[in-house]
Coordinates of C-alpha atoms in Angstrom, one line a residue:
T1 CA 0.0 0.0 0.0
L2 CA 1.4 3.4 -1.0
V3 CA 1.5 6.0 1.7
F4 CA 2.4 9.3 0.2
N5 CA 3.8 12.2 2.3
L6 CA 4.7 15.4 0.6
P7 CA 7.7 17.3 2.1
K8 CA 7.2 20.2 4.5
F9 CA 6.7 23.5 2.7
S10 CA 8.8 26.6 3.0
H11 CA 5.9 28.9 3.8
V12 CA 5.2 27.1 7.1
S13 CA 7.9 27.9 9.7
K14 CA 9.0 25.0 11.8
T15 CA 8.8 27.2 14.8
S16 CA 5.1 27.6 14.1
F17 CA 4.5 24.0 15.4
V18 CA 5.1 24.2 19.1
V19 CA 3.3 21.5 21.0
L20 CA 1.8 23.1 24.1
R21 CA -1.2 22.4 26.3
L22 CA -3.8 25.1 26.1
P23 CA -2.9 26.8 29.5
Q24 CA 0.8 26.8 28.4
T25 CA -0.3 28.3 25.0
F26 CA -2.1 31.1 26.8
L27 CA 0.9 32.0 28.9
F28 CA 3.1 31.7 25.9
L29 CA 1.0 34.2 24.0
L30 CA 1.0 36.6 26.9
F31 CA 4.8 36.4 27.0
I32 CA 5.1 36.9 23.2
G33 CA 2.7 39.8 23.3
S34 CA 4.7 41.5 26.1
L35 CA 7.7 41.4 23.9
G36 CA 5.8 43.3 21.3
F37 CA 6.0 40.7 18.5
G38 CA 3.2 40.4 15.9
A39 CA 0.1 38.4 16.9
L40 CA 0.5 34.7 16.4
F41 CA -2.5 32.5 17.1
F42 CA -2.2 28.9 18.1
L43 CA -5.5 27.0 17.7
P44 CA -6.2 23.6 19.2
E45 CA -5.4 20.8 16.7
T46 CA -8.5 19.2 15.4
S47 CA -8.3 16.2 13.1
R48 CA -4.7 17.0 12.4
L49 CA -5.6 20.4 10.9
K50 CA -4.1 23.6 12.3
R51 CA -5.0 27.0 10.9
I52 CA -2.5 29.7 11.4
F53 CA -3.4 33.3 11.1
Q54 CA -0.7 35.9 11.3
H55 CA -0.6 39.7 11.1
N56 CA 0.8 41.0 7.9
S57 CA 4.2 42.7 8.1
D58 CA 2.6 45.7 6.3
N59 CA -0.2 47.0 8.4
S60 CA -2.1 48.4 5.4
A61 CA -3.7 45.9 3.0
V62 CA -3.3 46.5 -0.7
I63 CA -6.7 47.3 -2.3
T64 CA -7.3 46.6 -5.9
D65 CA -9.4 48.9 -7.9
S66 CA -11.9 46.8 -10.0
V67 CA -11.9 49.1 -13.0
N68 CA -8.2 49.6 -13.7
G69 CA -6.5 47.1 -11.5
Q70 CA -4.4 49.7 -9.8
S71 CA -3.7 49.6 -6.1
A72 CA -4.8 52.0 -3.4
R73 CA -4.5 52.1 0.4
P74 CA -7.5 51.1 2.5
S75 CA -9.3 53.6 4.6
S76 CA -9.3 51.2 7.5
P77 CA -6.2 49.3 8.7
I78 CA -7.3 45.7 8.2
G79 CA -4.3 43.5 8.6
Y80 CA -5.2 39.9 9.1
G81 CA -4.9 37.6 6.2
L82 CA -5.3 33.8 6.1
I83 CA -1.9 32.4 5.5
G84 CA -3.4 29.0 5.1
A85 CA -3.7 25.6 6.8
A86 CA -0.6 23.7 7.6
P87 CA -0.1 21.2 4.8
L88 CA -2.5 18.3 5.6
D89 CA -0.7 15.1 6.4
I90 CA -2.8 13.0 4.0
G91 CA -0.5 10.0 4.4
V92 CA -1.2 9.8 8.1
L93 CA -5.0 10.1 7.6
R94 CA -4.9 7.4 4.9
M95 CA -2.9 5.2 7.1
K96 CA -5.5 5.7 9.9
S97 CA -8.3 4.6 7.5
Q98 CA -6.2 1.6 6.5
L99 CA -5.6 0.7 10.1
S100 CA -9.2 1.1 11.0
S101 CA -10.0 -1.2 8.1
S102 CA -7.8 -4.0 9.5
N103 CA -8.1 -3.4 13.2
G104 CA -11.8 -2.6 13.7
K105 CA -14.2 -4.5 15.9
Q106 CA -14.3 -8.2 15.2
T107 CA -17.8 -8.1 14.0
N108 CA -17.1 -5.4 11.5
N109 CA -13.7 -6.6 10.2
N110 CA -15.0 -7.7 6.8
K111 CA -17.1 -4.6 6.3
E112 CA -14.2 -2.3 7.2
S113 CA -11.7 -4.2 5.1
S114 CA -14.1 -3.9 2.1
Q115 CA -14.0 -0.1 2.4
G116 CA -10.2 -0.1 2.0
T117 CA -10.6 -2.3 -1.1
R118 CA -13.2 0.2 -2.5
R119 CA -11.0 3.2 -1.8
E120 CA -8.2 1.5 -3.7
K121 CA -10.6 0.9 -6.6
V122 CA -11.6 4.5 -6.8
K123 CA -7.9 5.5 -6.7
E124 CA -7.2 3.1 -9.6
M125 CA -10.0 4.7 -11.6
M126 CA -8.5 8.1 -10.9
K127 CA -5.1 7.1 -12.1
F128 CA -6.6 5.4 -15.2
A129 CA -8.5 8.6 -16.1
W130 CA -5.5 10.8 -15.4
D131 CA -3.1 8.6 -17.4
N132 CA -5.3 8.6 -20.4
Y133 CA -5.8 12.4 -20.2
K134 CA -2.0 12.8 -20.0
R135 CA -1.5 10.4 -22.9
Y136 CA -4.0 11.9 -25.3
A137 CA -5.0 15.4 -24.2
W138 CA -2.3 16.8 -21.9
G139 CA -2.7 20.5 -21.4
E140 CA -6.2 20.6 -23.0
N141 CA -9.2 21.1 -20.9
E142 CA -10.8 17.7 -21.2
L143 CA -10.1 14.3 -22.8
R144 CA -12.2 13.0 -25.7
P145 CA -11.5 9.3 -25.2
L146 CA -13.0 7.9 -28.4
S147 CA -11.2 10.3 -30.7
R148 CA -8.1 10.3 -28.5
N149 CA -7.7 14.1 -28.4
G150 CA -8.5 17.1 -26.3
N151 CA -11.5 19.4 -25.9
D152 CA -10.8 23.1 -25.7
G153 CA -13.8 23.9 -23.5
R154 CA -14.8 27.2 -24.9
T155 CA -16.6 28.4 -21.8
F156 CA -13.1 28.9 -20.3
G157 CA -12.3 31.7 -22.6
G158 CA -8.9 30.4 -23.7
L159 CA -7.8 29.0 -20.4
R160 CA -6.3 25.5 -20.7
G161 CA -5.7 22.6 -18.4
A162 CA -9.1 22.5 -16.7
S163 CA -8.7 18.8 -16.0
I164 CA -5.3 19.5 -14.4
V165 CA -6.4 22.2 -12.1
D166 CA -9.6 20.4 -11.2
S167 CA -7.6 17.3 -10.4
L168 CA -4.9 18.8 -8.1
D169 CA -6.6 18.2 -4.8
T170 CA -8.0 14.8 -5.8
L171 CA -4.6 13.6 -6.8
Y172 CA -3.1 14.9 -3.5
I173 CA -5.9 13.5 -1.3
M174 CA -5.6 10.0 -2.9
G175 CA -1.8 10.0 -2.5
L176 CA -1.0 9.9 -6.3
G177 CA 2.2 11.7 -5.7
E178 CA 3.9 11.5 -9.1
E179 CA 0.7 12.6 -10.8
Y180 CA 0.3 15.5 -8.4
Q181 CA 3.8 16.7 -9.1
E182 CA 3.1 16.6 -12.8
A183 CA 0.0 18.7 -12.3
K184 CA 1.8 21.2 -10.1
E185 CA 4.7 21.6 -12.6
W186 CA 2.2 22.2 -15.4
V187 CA 0.4 24.9 -13.4
E188 CA 3.7 26.6 -12.6
N189 CA 5.1 26.5 -16.1
N190 CA 2.1 26.5 -18.5
L191 CA -1.1 27.9 -16.9
N192 CA -1.5 31.3 -18.7
L193 CA -4.1 33.4 -17.1
K194 CA -4.0 36.4 -19.5
V195 CA -6.1 34.9 -22.3
G196 CA -8.7 36.5 -24.5
G197 CA -12.2 35.2 -25.4
E198 CA -15.4 34.9 -23.4
A199 CA -14.8 33.1 -20.2
S200 CA -17.7 32.0 -18.0
L201 CA -17.3 33.7 -14.6
F202 CA -19.0 30.8 -12.9
E203 CA -17.0 28.0 -14.5
V204 CA -13.6 29.8 -14.1
N205 CA -14.4 30.5 -10.5
I206 CA -15.6 27.0 -9.4
R207 CA -12.9 25.1 -11.3
Y208 CA -9.8 27.3 -11.5
V209 CA -10.2 29.6 -8.5
G210 CA -11.6 26.8 -6.4
G211 CA -9.1 24.3 -7.6
L212 CA -6.1 26.6 -7.0
L213 CA -7.3 27.7 -3.6
S214 CA -7.9 24.1 -2.4
A215 CA -4.5 23.0 -3.7
Y216 CA -2.8 25.9 -1.8
Y217 CA -4.6 25.1 1.4
L218 CA -3.9 21.4 1.2
T219 CA -0.2 21.6 0.2
G220 CA 1.1 25.1 1.0
E221 CA 2.7 25.4 -2.4
E222 CA 3.1 29.2 -3.1
V223 CA 2.7 28.7 -6.9
F224 CA -1.0 28.0 -6.3
K225 CA -1.4 31.2 -4.3
R226 CA 0.3 33.3 -6.9
K227 CA -1.8 32.0 -9.7
V228 CA -5.1 32.3 -7.8
V229 CA -4.5 35.8 -6.8
E230 CA -3.7 36.8 -10.3
L231 CA -6.8 35.1 -11.6
G232 CA -9.0 36.7 -9.0
R233 CA -7.9 40.1 -10.1
N234 CA -8.8 39.3 -13.7
L235 CA -12.3 38.4 -12.7
L236 CA -13.2 41.7 -11.1
P237 CA -14.3 43.6 -14.3
A238 CA -17.3 41.3 -14.5
F239 CA -18.8 43.3 -11.6
N240 CA -18.7 46.6 -13.4
T241 CA -22.5 46.9 -13.7
P242 CA -24.9 49.5 -12.3
T243 CA -26.1 47.1 -9.7
G244 CA -22.9 45.2 -8.9
I245 CA -24.6 42.0 -10.1
P246 CA -21.8 40.6 -12.3
H247 CA -22.1 39.7 -16.0
G248 CA -21.9 36.0 -16.6
V249 CA -18.8 36.3 -18.9
V250 CA -15.6 38.1 -18.7
N251 CA -12.4 38.6 -20.8
L252 CA -9.5 37.6 -18.7
A253 CA -6.9 39.5 -20.8
G254 CA -8.7 42.7 -22.0
W255 CA -10.3 43.7 -18.7
V256 CA -13.6 44.1 -20.5
A257 CA -16.8 42.3 -19.4
F258 CA -19.0 40.9 -22.1
P259 CA -22.5 42.1 -21.4
R260 CA -25.3 39.6 -21.5
R261 CA -28.9 40.4 -20.9
S262 CA -29.5 38.1 -17.9
S263 CA -27.3 37.0 -15.1
V264 CA -28.1 33.6 -13.8
L265 CA -28.8 33.0 -10.1
A266 CA -26.6 29.9 -9.8
E267 CA -23.7 31.8 -11.5
F268 CA -23.6 35.1 -9.6
G269 CA -24.7 33.3 -6.4
T270 CA -21.8 30.8 -6.6
L271 CA -18.9 33.1 -5.9
H272 CA -19.0 33.7 -2.1
L273 CA -16.8 30.9 -0.8
E274 CA -14.0 31.5 -3.2
F275 CA -14.1 35.3 -3.1
V276 CA -14.1 35.4 0.7
H277 CA -10.9 33.3 0.7
L278 CA -9.4 35.6 -1.9
S279 CA -9.8 38.4 0.5
E280 CA -8.2 36.4 3.2
L281 CA -5.2 35.5 1.1
T282 CA -4.6 39.0 -0.2
S283 CA -5.9 41.1 2.8
D284 CA -7.9 42.9 0.1
P285 CA -11.5 43.4 1.0
I286 CA -12.7 44.0 -2.5
Y287 CA -13.5 40.4 -3.2
T288 CA -15.7 40.0 -0.1
E289 CA -17.3 43.4 -0.8
K290 CA -18.3 42.3 -4.3
V291 CA -20.1 39.2 -3.1
M292 CA -21.6 41.0 -0.1
N293 CA -23.1 43.5 -2.5
I294 CA -24.8 40.7 -4.4
R295 CA -26.4 39.5 -1.2
K296 CA -27.4 43.0 -0.2
H297 CA -29.1 43.5 -3.6
L298 CA -31.0 40.2 -3.4
N299 CA -32.3 41.0 0.1
Q300 CA -33.9 44.2 -1.2
L301 CA -35.8 42.4 -4.0
D302 CA -39.4 41.1 -3.7
K303 CA -39.4 37.3 -4.1
P304 CA -42.5 35.5 -5.4
R305 CA -43.7 33.3 -2.6
G306 CA -40.3 33.7 -1.0
L307 CA -38.6 32.0 -4.0
Y308 CA -35.6 33.2 -6.0
P309 CA -36.2 33.2 -9.7
N310 CA -33.3 32.0 -11.9
A311 CA -32.5 35.1 -13.9
L312 CA -31.7 38.7 -13.0
N313 CA -31.0 41.7 -15.1
P314 CA -27.6 43.1 -14.0
V315 CA -28.4 46.6 -15.3
S316 CA -32.0 47.1 -13.9
G317 CA -31.5 44.8 -11.0
N318 CA -34.9 43.2 -11.5
W319 CA -35.9 39.6 -12.0
E320 CA -36.2 38.6 -15.7
Q321 CA -38.8 35.9 -15.2
H322 CA -40.3 33.7 -12.6
Y323 CA -38.7 30.3 -13.3
V324 CA -37.5 28.7 -10.1
S325 CA -35.4 25.5 -9.9
I326 CA -32.9 24.0 -7.4
G327 CA -31.4 22.2 -10.4
A328 CA -29.9 23.9 -13.4
L329 CA -29.7 27.7 -13.2
G330 CA -30.5 27.8 -9.5
D331 CA -28.8 25.0 -7.6
S332 CA -25.5 26.2 -6.1
F333 CA -26.9 29.5 -5.0
Y334 CA -28.7 27.7 -2.2
E335 CA -25.7 25.5 -1.5
Y336 CA -23.4 28.5 -1.1
L337 CA -25.8 30.1 1.5
I338 CA -25.5 27.3 4.0
K339 CA -21.8 26.7 3.2
S340 CA -21.0 30.4 3.7
Y341 CA -22.5 30.1 7.1
L342 CA -20.5 27.0 7.9
M343 CA -17.3 28.4 6.4
S344 CA -17.6 31.5 8.6
D345 CA -17.5 29.1 11.6
R346 CA -21.2 29.8 12.0
T347 CA -20.9 33.6 12.3
D348 CA -22.5 34.6 9.0
E349 CA -26.0 35.1 10.3
V350 CA -27.3 36.8 7.1
A351 CA -26.4 33.7 5.0
K352 CA -28.0 31.5 7.6
R353 CA -31.3 33.5 7.6
M354 CA -31.3 33.6 3.8
Y355 CA -30.8 29.8 3.5
Y356 CA -33.5 28.7 6.0
A357 CA -36.0 31.2 4.5
A358 CA -35.3 29.9 1.0
L359 CA -35.5 26.3 2.2
E360 CA -38.9 27.0 3.8
A361 CA -40.2 28.5 0.6
I362 CA -38.9 25.5 -1.4
E363 CA -40.6 23.1 1.0
N364 CA -43.9 25.1 0.8
N365 CA -43.9 25.4 -3.0
L366 CA -41.7 22.9 -4.7
V367 CA -41.4 19.7 -2.5
Q368 CA -43.8 17.1 -3.7
R369 CA -44.7 13.4 -3.1
S370 CA -45.3 11.2 -6.1
P371 CA -48.2 8.7 -6.3
G372 CA -45.7 6.0 -5.5
G373 CA -44.5 7.9 -2.3
L374 CA -41.2 9.4 -3.6
I375 CA -40.3 12.8 -2.4
Y376 CA -38.9 15.2 -5.1
V377 CA -38.3 18.9 -5.7
A378 CA -40.3 20.1 -8.7
E379 CA -39.6 23.2 -10.8
W380 CA -41.8 26.3 -10.7
R381 CA -42.7 28.3 -13.8
G382 CA -44.7 31.4 -12.9
G383 CA -46.8 29.6 -10.4
I384 CA -47.2 26.4 -12.4
L385 CA -45.3 23.3 -11.2
D386 CA -43.3 21.2 -13.7
H387 CA -43.0 17.8 -12.1
R388 CA -39.5 17.0 -13.1
M389 CA -36.2 16.9 -11.3
G390 CA -32.7 17.2 -12.8
H391 CA -29.7 15.2 -11.8
L392 CA -28.1 18.5 -10.8
A393 CA -30.9 18.9 -8.2
C394 CA -29.8 15.7 -6.5
F395 CA -27.0 17.6 -4.7
S396 CA -29.9 19.0 -2.5
G397 CA -30.0 15.8 -0.3
G398 CA -26.5 16.5 0.9
M399 CA -27.1 20.2 1.2
I400 CA -30.3 19.9 3.3
G401 CA -28.5 17.2 5.4
I402 CA -25.6 19.4 6.4
G403 CA -28.0 22.3 7.1
A404 CA -30.3 20.2 9.3
E405 CA -28.0 20.4 12.3
H406 CA -27.9 24.2 12.4
G407 CA -31.5 25.1 12.0
S408 CA -34.1 25.3 14.8
P409 CA -34.1 22.3 17.1
E410 CA -37.7 21.5 16.2
T411 CA -36.9 21.2 12.5
R412 CA -33.7 19.2 12.6
Q413 CA -35.1 15.7 12.3
H414 CA -37.6 16.8 9.8
Q415 CA -34.9 18.3 7.6
L416 CA -32.7 15.3 8.0
D417 CA -35.6 13.1 6.9
L418 CA -36.2 15.4 3.9
A419 CA -32.6 15.0 3.0
A420 CA -32.8 11.2 3.3
N421 CA -36.0 11.1 1.2
I422 CA -34.6 13.2 -1.6
T423 CA -31.4 11.1 -1.7
H424 CA -33.5 8.0 -1.8
T425 CA -35.5 9.4 -4.8
C426 CA -32.3 10.2 -6.6
H427 CA -31.1 6.6 -5.9
E428 CA -34.3 5.4 -7.4
S429 CA -33.6 7.3 -10.6
Y430 CA -30.5 5.2 -10.9
R431 CA -32.0 1.9 -9.8
R432 CA -34.8 2.1 -12.4
T433 CA -32.5 2.1 -15.4
P434 CA -30.9 -0.9 -17.0
T435 CA -27.5 0.7 -16.7
K436 CA -28.0 1.6 -13.0
L437 CA -26.9 5.2 -13.9
G438 CA -29.3 8.1 -13.6
P439 CA -30.7 10.3 -16.4
E440 CA -30.0 14.0 -16.8
V441 CA -33.7 14.7 -16.0
F442 CA -36.4 12.4 -14.5
R443 CA -40.1 13.0 -14.3
F444 CA -43.1 12.4 -12.1
D445 CA -46.0 13.0 -14.6
D446 CA -47.9 11.1 -17.2
G447 CA -47.3 7.9 -15.2
A448 CA -43.5 8.5 -14.9
E449 CA -41.9 7.8 -11.5
A450 CA -38.3 8.9 -11.3
T451 CA -37.8 7.9 -14.9
A452 CA -37.0 9.8 -18.1
P453 CA -39.6 9.1 -20.8
R454 CA -38.1 11.9 -23.1
V455 CA -35.2 10.7 -25.2
N456 CA -33.3 14.0 -25.0
E457 CA -33.2 13.7 -21.2
R458 CA -31.7 10.3 -20.9
Q459 CA -28.0 11.0 -21.0
Y460 CA -25.5 10.5 -18.1
I461 CA -22.4 12.7 -18.4
L462 CA -20.4 11.4 -15.4
R463 CA -22.2 13.8 -13.0
P464 CA -21.4 13.7 -9.3
E465 CA -24.5 15.0 -7.5
V466 CA -26.0 11.7 -6.5
V467 CA -22.8 10.2 -5.0
E468 CA -22.2 13.7 -3.4
S469 CA -25.4 13.3 -1.4
Y470 CA -24.4 9.7 -0.6
M471 CA -21.1 11.0 0.9
Y472 CA -22.8 13.6 3.0
M473 CA -25.6 11.3 4.2
W474 CA -23.0 8.7 5.1
R475 CA -21.0 11.2 7.1
L476 CA -24.2 12.5 8.9
T477 CA -25.9 9.1 9.6
H478 CA -23.4 6.3 9.1
D479 CA -26.2 4.3 7.5
P480 CA -24.4 1.6 5.5
K481 CA -26.9 1.8 2.6
Y482 CA -25.2 5.0 1.3
R483 CA -21.9 3.2 0.9
E484 CA -23.7 0.3 -0.8
W485 CA -25.4 2.7 -3.2
G486 CA -22.1 4.4 -3.9
W487 CA -20.5 1.1 -4.7
E488 CA -23.4 0.3 -7.1
A489 CA -22.8 3.6 -8.9
L490 CA -19.1 2.8 -9.1
E491 CA -19.7 -0.6 -10.6
A492 CA -22.1 0.9 -13.2
L493 CA -19.4 3.5 -14.1
E494 CA -16.9 0.8 -14.6
R495 CA -19.3 -1.4 -16.6
H496 CA -20.7 1.3 -19.0
C497 CA -18.5 4.4 -18.9
R498 CA -14.9 2.9 -18.9
L499 CA -13.3 2.7 -22.3
A500 CA -9.7 1.6 -23.1
T501 CA -8.7 5.3 -23.3
G502 CA -10.6 6.9 -20.4
F503 CA -14.1 7.4 -19.1
S504 CA -17.0 8.7 -21.1
G505 CA -20.6 9.7 -20.5
I506 CA -23.4 7.7 -22.2
I507 CA -26.1 9.0 -24.4
D508 CA -29.0 6.8 -23.1
V509 CA -29.1 5.2 -19.7
Y510 CA -32.0 3.1 -20.8
G511 CA -30.3 1.8 -24.0
H512 CA -29.3 -1.8 -24.3
I513 CA -26.6 -0.8 -26.8
I514 CA -24.4 1.7 -25.0
Q515 CA -23.4 4.8 -27.0
H516 CA -20.8 7.1 -25.5
D517 CA -20.6 10.9 -25.7
N518 CA -16.8 11.0 -26.1
L519 CA -16.1 13.3 -23.2
Q520 CA -14.3 12.7 -19.9
Q521 CA -15.6 15.7 -18.0
S522 CA -13.1 17.5 -15.7
F523 CA -15.7 17.4 -12.9
F524 CA -15.5 13.6 -13.1
L525 CA -12.0 13.9 -11.7
A526 CA -12.7 16.8 -9.4
E527 CA -16.0 15.6 -7.9
T528 CA -17.4 12.2 -8.8
L529 CA -14.2 10.2 -8.0
K530 CA -13.4 12.4 -5.0
Y531 CA -16.8 12.0 -3.4
L532 CA -16.6 8.2 -4.0
Y533 CA -13.2 8.1 -2.4
L534 CA -14.4 10.1 0.7
L535 CA -17.5 7.9 0.9
F536 CA -15.3 4.9 1.5
S537 CA -12.8 6.7 3.8
D538 CA -12.7 7.5 7.5
D539 CA -14.5 10.7 8.5
D540 CA -11.2 12.2 9.6
L541 CA -10.2 12.7 6.0
L542 CA -11.4 16.2 5.4
P543 CA -13.8 16.4 8.3
L544 CA -16.9 18.4 7.7
K545 CA -16.4 20.6 10.8
D546 CA -13.1 21.8 9.4
W547 CA -13.7 22.0 5.6
V548 CA -16.5 23.0 3.2
F549 CA -16.5 21.8 -0.4
N550 CA -17.2 24.3 -3.2
T551 CA -19.6 23.3 -5.8
E552 CA -16.8 21.7 -7.8
A553 CA -15.9 19.6 -4.7
H554 CA -12.7 21.6 -3.9
P555 CA -12.3 21.7 -0.1
L556 CA -11.8 25.1 1.5
P557 CA -11.0 25.5 5.2
V558 CA -13.5 26.9 7.7
I559 CA -12.3 30.3 8.9
P560 CA -12.2 30.4 12.8
R561 CA -14.6 32.8 14.4
N562 CA -12.2 34.1 17.0
L563 CA -10.1 36.0 14.5
R564 CA -11.0 39.4 13.2
H565 CA -10.0 39.2 9.6
I566 CA -11.1 40.8 6.3
S567 CA -14.4 39.0 5.8
M568 CA -15.4 39.3 9.5
W569 CA -14.7 43.0 9.5
I570 CA -17.0 43.5 6.5
L571 CA -19.7 41.3 8.0
L572 CA -19.7 43.4 11.2
N573 CA -19.5 46.7 9.4

């Protein structure tokens, strides 16, 4: 068994790791403070993760002007920036999982051992997908396994290497050391961030910004910090609108945002996690200010029945139509509300209120029970329900599950039950197909029950949302059925999506003759395989109390509440 340990990194001083009991730590801090040194905070170690915050050597943060990119001094001396977590000792955590697999209680030995076997299978799948991407599409955004070439991914506006950036943390977490080093070297030498063309603000943020942030926090490698700070600056022109609601596309080289009539809720609402961390890394409040302005604008708008429509005009600031979905166009907006609260160490009360109010409106208006007893979340078109649910909406089981603990005590069990019921329905959408993979959309009308009668809705494109909810529900309940369901999905992936040259989505999950779509999506490497690996791993590997996952499954650390840093200062002011 390979146990991979990366070397210690230069940005973390050895003197930072002083092992002291808490009373000793307190006295030590008093002593250091009396000597007039900068503030150094030691936090208790939890699940082998330490977060170190340190006062910047320069008491004035550098503020970036969003129009011309020039710097100015802040009006308020905000000086705390998140240096980052100590590099996570993934090797130790993997070894712990392996030991628990072999040394568990006698009655559970076979079950625990099987989880280690399953983890190794997921790791083998990741290496297989990576090796074929490297062989046939190195440096391109995604692999086309049938044609054995790369896909440029036009939504990235000329950025390349999406599969590389999306894979960094997955490779590191799984202990694929050689592959991780290849990816890191490509980022350092080949990732050009000054490219022309129309780049999707949403896609660049969740894949590139999220991927680089996560890689930095997990490994401490400065190259990831340099790249993500440069990329973050290049995204700011998208916010140059009368309302501050960003355009959906931006030119990363020309500093010109491409106007589009509507901005999509799931796009402008899926920036908060990454942008708050950009402020922490740079000590520049502009990123947090941009996303807080979005939230402020949304709170001023009337919402039909408490619901958030999927499209907003960035010029007028008004809703474009009254189409509501927690699937495509709406999904990750809701996810980022509860995760913003959790990432703030449960101090972001505005995000919390917005999330639970939105969830109440969704329950009152969209949650339905089918004639066969399945719970699903319908879509809402101007007051008329469309009884369909997209694969993308299946993330909501996990989202509602992690939010259940933090709502009012009287609703906790109800919300956890709702999360379990939605996850069960999504599992049924897989179970009711010959391939045991779920369709892109499944319906609950005209006699359909979690099936896809329409031919154009039957594809499976390696999406992660169902196994994502399995992972969360396993962590929350430890009900073994979620691991069994995950293994069923893995076996179906191997049987129907694995080719000699990589993995591919399939065109019809109900077809008896499998046709492939010729695309190994980068999110398959970033999300689907990572969630499966975590599903079969010990809970100490990226524990939910210490990390939140962005909507591309890139883990970002929770920011401790007892430190007054950039984002907290803005929240309180």
